[in-house]
């Protein structure tokens, strides 16, 4: 009787441990891209397509975006990068070659973090593109 | 001994049931916005700002987007709606008033689902805006 009780308690403990780790792993996902966006501020840096203009995605992904992201600290919830494929309207040109998006909690904090680094950001542009981006600040409502 | 075994098995079963429900509830979250975006296709419907033009966000959020989303079925992973706040570049006009984004698995399936409903989508435009959208199809690379 005692032995069965011990075995069953051990079993129960191991199951609860697995359950706990499972919850933990979901919690730590908060900093990956698997977070709800509602209520966040988006800063979308959009690089317009135009014939003959270039964009180096490898550099943008490995150097430029991580550099800017590092300046944003805890205010940055996540960032995403997308590659323009086509216009969604037949026979229309591709609107943007690439978009980098910072999902942040607070716009003022973002501006404070970016201001002293604006020149460094601009100086990095020629390393990956020859177009000037359009930048949209928006609020995720759903 | 038999009694303890039965009690411990019951306990174990109930813990496993809780664990199972927990996994299930996370699975069903696939349709909320808390999913990783990498590898997905984004269809971004962007409504340009221009002086005097209007956009009815309440109608867009409660009627237009749910209508289109319903046509996309299982191909739709999630959709988001954002409200343009400002340009991220000082002294530049707001680029877009609003953006609706469908995150889908397959572009061909999306086009097949939208094609027979294109007229209904266009007919709904005047119910919430007087501008024509720019539509970008892109691939989430990070």
CSV table of C-alpha atoms in Angstrom, one decimal:
chain,number,residue,atom,x,y,z
A,1,UNK,CA,0.0,0.0,0.0
A,2,UNK,CA,2.8,2.4,0.9
A,3,UNK,CA,4.7,1.4,-2.2
A,4,UNK,CA,1.8,2.1,-4.5
A,5,UNK,CA,1.1,5.4,-2.9
A,6,UNK,CA,4.7,6.5,-3.4
A,7,UNK,CA,4.7,5.3,-7.0
A,8,UNK,CA,1.5,7.1,-7.7
A,9,UNK,CA,2.7,10.3,-6.0
A,10,UNK,CA,5.9,10.2,-8.1
A,11,UNK,CA,3.8,9.7,-11.3
A,12,UNK,CA,1.6,12.6,-10.3
A,13,UNK,CA,4.6,14.8,-9.5
A,14,UNK,CA,6.2,14.1,-12.9
A,15,UNK,CA,3.0,14.9,-14.7
A,16,UNK,CA,2.6,18.2,-12.8
A,17,UNK,CA,6.2,19.0,-13.6
A,18,UNK,CA,5.6,18.5,-17.4
A,19,UNK,CA,2.5,20.6,-17.1
A,20,UNK,CA,4.5,23.3,-15.3
A,21,UNK,CA,7.3,23.4,-17.9
A,22,UNK,CA,4.7,23.5,-20.6
A,23,UNK,CA,3.1,26.6,-19.1
A,24,UNK,CA,6.6,28.1,-18.6
A,25,UNK,CA,7.5,27.6,-22.3
A,26,UNK,CA,4.4,29.4,-23.3
A,27,UNK,CA,5.1,32.3,-21.0
A,28,UNK,CA,8.6,32.8,-22.4
A,29,UNK,CA,7.1,33.0,-25.9
A,30,UNK,CA,6.0,36.5,-25.0
A,31,UNK,CA,9.2,37.9,-26.7
A,32,UNK,CA,8.8,35.8,-29.9
A,33,UNK,CA,6.5,36.8,-32.6
A,34,UNK,CA,3.6,34.8,-31.1
A,35,UNK,CA,2.0,37.6,-29.2
A,36,UNK,CA,-1.4,39.3,-29.6
A,37,UNK,CA,-1.0,42.6,-31.3
A,38,UNK,CA,-4.2,44.4,-30.2
A,39,UNK,CA,-3.5,47.7,-28.5
A,40,UNK,CA,0.1,47.9,-29.6
A,41,UNK,CA,1.7,50.7,-31.7
A,42,UNK,CA,3.2,49.6,-35.0
A,43,UNK,CA,6.0,51.5,-36.7
A,44,UNK,CA,6.0,50.2,-40.3
A,45,UNK,CA,9.0,51.1,-42.4
A,46,UNK,CA,7.9,50.6,-46.0
A,47,UNK,CA,10.4,50.6,-48.9
A,48,UNK,CA,8.6,51.5,-52.1
A,49,UNK,CA,9.2,49.4,-55.2
A,50,UNK,CA,10.4,51.2,-58.3
A,51,UNK,CA,12.0,49.8,-61.5
A,52,UNK,CA,15.8,49.4,-61.1
A,53,UNK,CA,15.9,50.1,-57.3
A,54,UNK,CA,17.4,47.5,-55.0
A,55,UNK,CA,17.0,46.0,-51.6
A,56,UNK,CA,19.4,43.6,-49.8
A,57,UNK,CA,17.1,41.5,-47.6
A,58,UNK,CA,20.0,39.5,-46.1
A,59,UNK,CA,21.7,42.6,-44.8
A,60,UNK,CA,18.5,44.1,-43.6
A,61,UNK,CA,17.5,41.0,-41.7
A,62,UNK,CA,21.0,40.3,-40.2
A,63,UNK,CA,22.3,43.8,-39.6
A,64,UNK,CA,20.0,46.7,-39.9
A,65,UNK,CA,16.9,45.5,-38.1
A,66,UNK,CA,18.7,43.9,-35.2
A,67,UNK,CA,20.7,47.1,-34.7
A,68,UNK,CA,17.6,49.3,-34.5
A,69,UNK,CA,15.7,46.7,-32.4
A,70,UNK,CA,18.5,46.7,-29.8
A,71,UNK,CA,18.0,50.5,-29.2
A,72,UNK,CA,14.3,50.0,-28.4
A,73,UNK,CA,14.8,47.9,-25.3
A,74,UNK,CA,11.8,46.6,-23.4
A,75,UNK,CA,9.5,48.9,-25.3
A,76,UNK,CA,9.8,46.6,-28.3
A,77,UNK,CA,7.4,43.7,-28.1
A,78,UNK,CA,8.5,42.1,-31.4
A,79,UNK,CA,9.5,43.0,-34.9
A,80,UNK,CA,8.7,41.4,-38.2
A,81,UNK,CA,10.1,41.6,-41.7
A,82,UNK,CA,8.3,41.0,-44.9
A,83,UNK,CA,9.2,40.8,-48.6
A,84,UNK,CA,6.9,42.3,-51.2
A,85,UNK,CA,5.7,39.7,-53.7
A,86,UNK,CA,3.0,41.4,-55.8
A,87,UNK,CA,0.2,43.9,-55.9
A,88,UNK,CA,-3.0,42.4,-54.8
A,89,UNK,CA,-4.7,44.3,-57.7
A,90,UNK,CA,-4.2,42.7,-61.1
A,91,UNK,CA,-1.9,44.7,-63.5
A,92,UNK,CA,-0.7,47.1,-60.7
A,93,UNK,CA,3.0,47.4,-59.9
A,94,UNK,CA,4.3,46.0,-56.6
A,95,UNK,CA,3.7,48.7,-54.0
A,96,UNK,CA,6.6,47.9,-51.6
A,97,UNK,CA,9.8,45.7,-52.0
A,98,UNK,CA,10.1,45.2,-48.2
A,99,UNK,CA,8.6,46.3,-44.9
A,100,UNK,CA,10.1,46.2,-41.4
A,101,UNK,CA,7.7,46.5,-38.5
A,102,UNK,CA,8.4,47.4,-34.9
A,103,UNK,CA,5.6,46.5,-32.5
A,104,UNK,CA,6.0,48.8,-29.5
A,105,UNK,CA,4.1,49.7,-26.3
A,106,UNK,CA,4.8,53.4,-26.2
A,107,UNK,CA,5.4,55.9,-29.0
A,108,UNK,CA,7.1,58.6,-27.0
A,109,UNK,CA,9.6,56.1,-25.6
A,110,UNK,CA,10.2,54.9,-29.2
A,111,UNK,CA,10.9,58.4,-30.4
A,112,UNK,CA,13.3,59.1,-27.4
A,113,UNK,CA,15.2,55.9,-28.2
A,114,UNK,CA,15.4,56.6,-31.9
A,115,UNK,CA,16.3,60.4,-31.8
A,116,UNK,CA,20.0,60.0,-30.8
A,117,UNK,CA,20.4,57.2,-33.4
A,118,UNK,CA,18.7,58.8,-36.4
A,119,UNK,CA,22.0,59.6,-38.2
A,120,UNK,CA,23.3,56.0,-37.7
A,121,UNK,CA,20.1,54.6,-39.1
A,122,UNK,CA,20.2,56.9,-42.2
A,123,UNK,CA,24.0,56.1,-42.6
A,124,UNK,CA,23.1,52.4,-42.8
A,125,UNK,CA,20.5,52.9,-45.6
A,126,UNK,CA,23.1,52.7,-48.5
A,127,UNK,CA,24.3,49.3,-47.2
A,128,UNK,CA,21.0,47.7,-48.2
A,129,UNK,CA,18.9,50.0,-50.4
A,130,UNK,CA,18.7,53.0,-52.7
A,131,UNK,CA,15.2,54.0,-51.9
A,132,UNK,CA,13.8,56.2,-49.0
A,133,UNK,CA,11.2,54.5,-46.9
A,134,UNK,CA,7.7,55.6,-46.1
A,135,UNK,CA,7.0,55.3,-42.4
A,136,UNK,CA,3.6,54.7,-40.9
A,137,UNK,CA,2.8,54.9,-37.2
A,138,UNK,CA,-0.5,53.1,-36.5
A,139,UNK,CA,-2.5,51.6,-33.7
A,140,UNK,CA,-3.6,47.9,-33.8
A,141,UNK,CA,-7.3,48.0,-33.1
A,142,UNK,CA,-8.0,44.3,-33.8
B,1,UNK,CA,-3.7,-1.5,-1.9
B,2,UNK,CA,-6.4,-1.8,-4.6
B,3,UNK,CA,-8.1,1.3,-3.3
B,4,UNK,CA,-5.0,3.4,-3.4
B,5,UNK,CA,-4.2,2.2,-6.9
B,6,UNK,CA,-7.7,3.2,-8.1
B,7,UNK,CA,-7.5,6.6,-6.4
B,8,UNK,CA,-4.1,7.3,-7.9
B,9,UNK,CA,-5.2,6.2,-11.4
B,10,UNK,CA,-8.3,8.5,-11.1
B,11,UNK,CA,-6.0,11.4,-10.0
B,12,UNK,CA,-3.6,10.7,-12.9
B,13,UNK,CA,-6.5,10.5,-15.4
B,14,UNK,CA,-7.9,13.9,-14.2
B,15,UNK,CA,-4.5,15.5,-14.5
B,16,UNK,CA,-4.0,14.2,-18.0
B,17,UNK,CA,-7.5,15.4,-18.9
B,18,UNK,CA,-6.6,18.9,-17.7
B,19,UNK,CA,-3.4,18.7,-19.7
B,20,UNK,CA,-5.3,17.6,-22.8
B,21,UNK,CA,-7.9,20.4,-22.5
B,22,UNK,CA,-5.1,22.9,-22.0
B,23,UNK,CA,-3.4,21.8,-25.3
B,24,UNK,CA,-6.8,21.9,-27.0
B,25,UNK,CA,-7.5,25.4,-25.9
B,26,UNK,CA,-4.1,26.5,-27.3
B,27,UNK,CA,-4.9,24.8,-30.6
B,28,UNK,CA,-8.2,26.6,-30.9
B,29,UNK,CA,-6.3,29.9,-30.3
B,30,UNK,CA,-4.9,29.4,-33.9
B,31,UNK,CA,-7.7,31.7,-35.0
B,32,UNK,CA,-6.8,34.5,-32.6
B,33,UNK,CA,-4.0,36.9,-33.3
B,34,UNK,CA,-1.5,35.2,-31.1
B,35,UNK,CA,0.2,33.1,-33.7
B,36,UNK,CA,3.7,33.3,-35.2
B,37,UNK,CA,3.7,34.9,-38.6
B,38,UNK,CA,6.9,33.6,-40.2
B,39,UNK,CA,6.3,31.9,-43.5
B,40,UNK,CA,2.8,33.2,-43.9
B,41,UNK,CA,1.5,35.3,-46.8
B,42,UNK,CA,0.1,38.7,-45.9
B,43,UNK,CA,-2.5,40.5,-47.9
B,44,UNK,CA,-2.4,44.1,-46.7
B,45,UNK,CA,-5.3,46.3,-47.8
B,46,UNK,CA,-4.0,49.9,-47.2
B,47,UNK,CA,-6.3,52.9,-47.4
B,48,UNK,CA,-4.3,56.0,-48.3
B,49,UNK,CA,-4.9,59.2,-46.4
B,50,UNK,CA,-5.8,62.3,-48.2
B,51,UNK,CA,-7.4,65.5,-47.0
B,52,UNK,CA,-11.2,65.3,-46.8
B,53,UNK,CA,-11.4,61.6,-47.4
B,54,UNK,CA,-13.2,59.5,-44.8
B,55,UNK,CA,-13.0,56.0,-43.3
B,56,UNK,CA,-15.6,54.4,-41.0
B,57,UNK,CA,-13.6,52.2,-38.7
B,58,UNK,CA,-16.6,50.9,-36.8
B,59,UNK,CA,-18.3,49.6,-40.0
B,60,UNK,CA,-14.9,48.2,-41.3
B,61,UNK,CA,-14.3,46.3,-38.1
B,62,UNK,CA,-17.8,45.0,-37.5
B,63,UNK,CA,-19.1,44.3,-41.1
B,64,UNK,CA,-16.5,44.5,-43.9
B,65,UNK,CA,-13.6,42.6,-42.5
B,66,UNK,CA,-15.7,39.7,-40.9
B,67,UNK,CA,-17.5,39.4,-44.2
B,68,UNK,CA,-14.3,38.9,-46.2
B,69,UNK,CA,-12.7,36.8,-43.5
B,70,UNK,CA,-15.6,34.3,-43.6
B,71,UNK,CA,-15.0,33.6,-47.3
B,72,UNK,CA,-11.4,32.6,-46.6
B,73,UNK,CA,-12.1,29.6,-44.5
B,74,UNK,CA,-9.2,27.5,-43.1
B,75,UNK,CA,-6.7,29.3,-45.3
B,76,UNK,CA,-7.0,32.4,-43.0
B,77,UNK,CA,-4.7,32.1,-40.0
B,78,UNK,CA,-5.7,35.5,-38.6
B,79,UNK,CA,-6.6,39.0,-39.6
B,80,UNK,CA,-5.7,42.3,-38.0
B,81,UNK,CA,-6.9,45.9,-38.3
B,82,UNK,CA,-4.9,49.0,-37.7
B,83,UNK,CA,-5.7,52.7,-37.6
B,84,UNK,CA,-3.2,55.2,-39.1
B,85,UNK,CA,-1.9,57.7,-36.5
B,86,UNK,CA,0.9,59.7,-38.1
B,87,UNK,CA,3.8,59.5,-40.4
B,88,UNK,CA,7.0,58.3,-38.7
B,89,UNK,CA,8.9,61.1,-40.6
B,90,UNK,CA,8.4,64.6,-39.1
B,91,UNK,CA,6.4,67.0,-41.3
B,92,UNK,CA,5.2,64.3,-43.6
B,93,UNK,CA,1.5,63.6,-44.1
B,94,UNK,CA,-0.1,60.4,-42.7
B,95,UNK,CA,0.5,57.7,-45.4
B,96,UNK,CA,-2.6,55.5,-44.6
B,97,UNK,CA,-5.8,56.0,-42.7
B,98,UNK,CA,-6.3,52.3,-42.0
B,99,UNK,CA,-4.9,48.9,-43.0
B,100,UNK,CA,-6.6,45.5,-42.9
B,101,UNK,CA,-4.3,42.5,-43.1
B,102,UNK,CA,-5.2,38.9,-43.9
B,103,UNK,CA,-2.6,36.3,-42.8
B,104,UNK,CA,-3.0,33.3,-45.1
B,105,UNK,CA,-1.3,30.0,-45.8
B,106,UNK,CA,-1.8,29.9,-49.6
B,107,UNK,CA,-2.1,32.7,-52.1
B,108,UNK,CA,-3.8,30.6,-54.9
B,109,UNK,CA,-6.5,29.5,-52.4
B,110,UNK,CA,-7.0,33.1,-51.3
B,111,UNK,CA,-7.4,34.2,-54.9
B,112,UNK,CA,-9.9,31.4,-55.6
B,113,UNK,CA,-11.9,32.4,-52.6
B,114,UNK,CA,-11.9,36.1,-53.4
B,115,UNK,CA,-12.6,35.9,-57.2
B,116,UNK,CA,-16.3,35.1,-57.0
B,117,UNK,CA,-16.8,37.8,-54.3
B,118,UNK,CA,-14.9,40.7,-55.8
B,119,UNK,CA,-18.0,42.6,-56.8
B,120,UNK,CA,-19.5,42.2,-53.3
B,121,UNK,CA,-16.3,43.5,-51.8
B,122,UNK,CA,-16.2,46.5,-54.1
B,123,UNK,CA,-19.9,47.2,-53.6
B,124,UNK,CA,-19.2,47.4,-49.8
B,125,UNK,CA,-16.5,50.1,-50.2
B,126,UNK,CA,-18.9,53.1,-50.2
B,127,UNK,CA,-20.3,51.9,-46.9
B,128,UNK,CA,-17.1,52.8,-45.1
B,129,UNK,CA,-14.7,54.8,-47.3
B,130,UNK,CA,-14.3,57.0,-50.4
B,131,UNK,CA,-10.7,56.0,-51.2
B,132,UNK,CA,-9.5,53.1,-53.2
B,133,UNK,CA,-7.0,50.9,-51.4
B,134,UNK,CA,-3.5,49.9,-52.3
B,135,UNK,CA,-3.1,46.1,-51.9
B,136,UNK,CA,0.3,44.5,-51.1
B,137,UNK,CA,0.9,40.7,-51.2
B,138,UNK,CA,4.0,39.9,-49.2
B,139,UNK,CA,5.8,37.0,-47.5
B,140,UNK,CA,6.7,37.2,-43.8
B,141,UNK,CA,10.4,36.3,-43.7
B,142,UNK,CA,10.9,37.0,-40.0
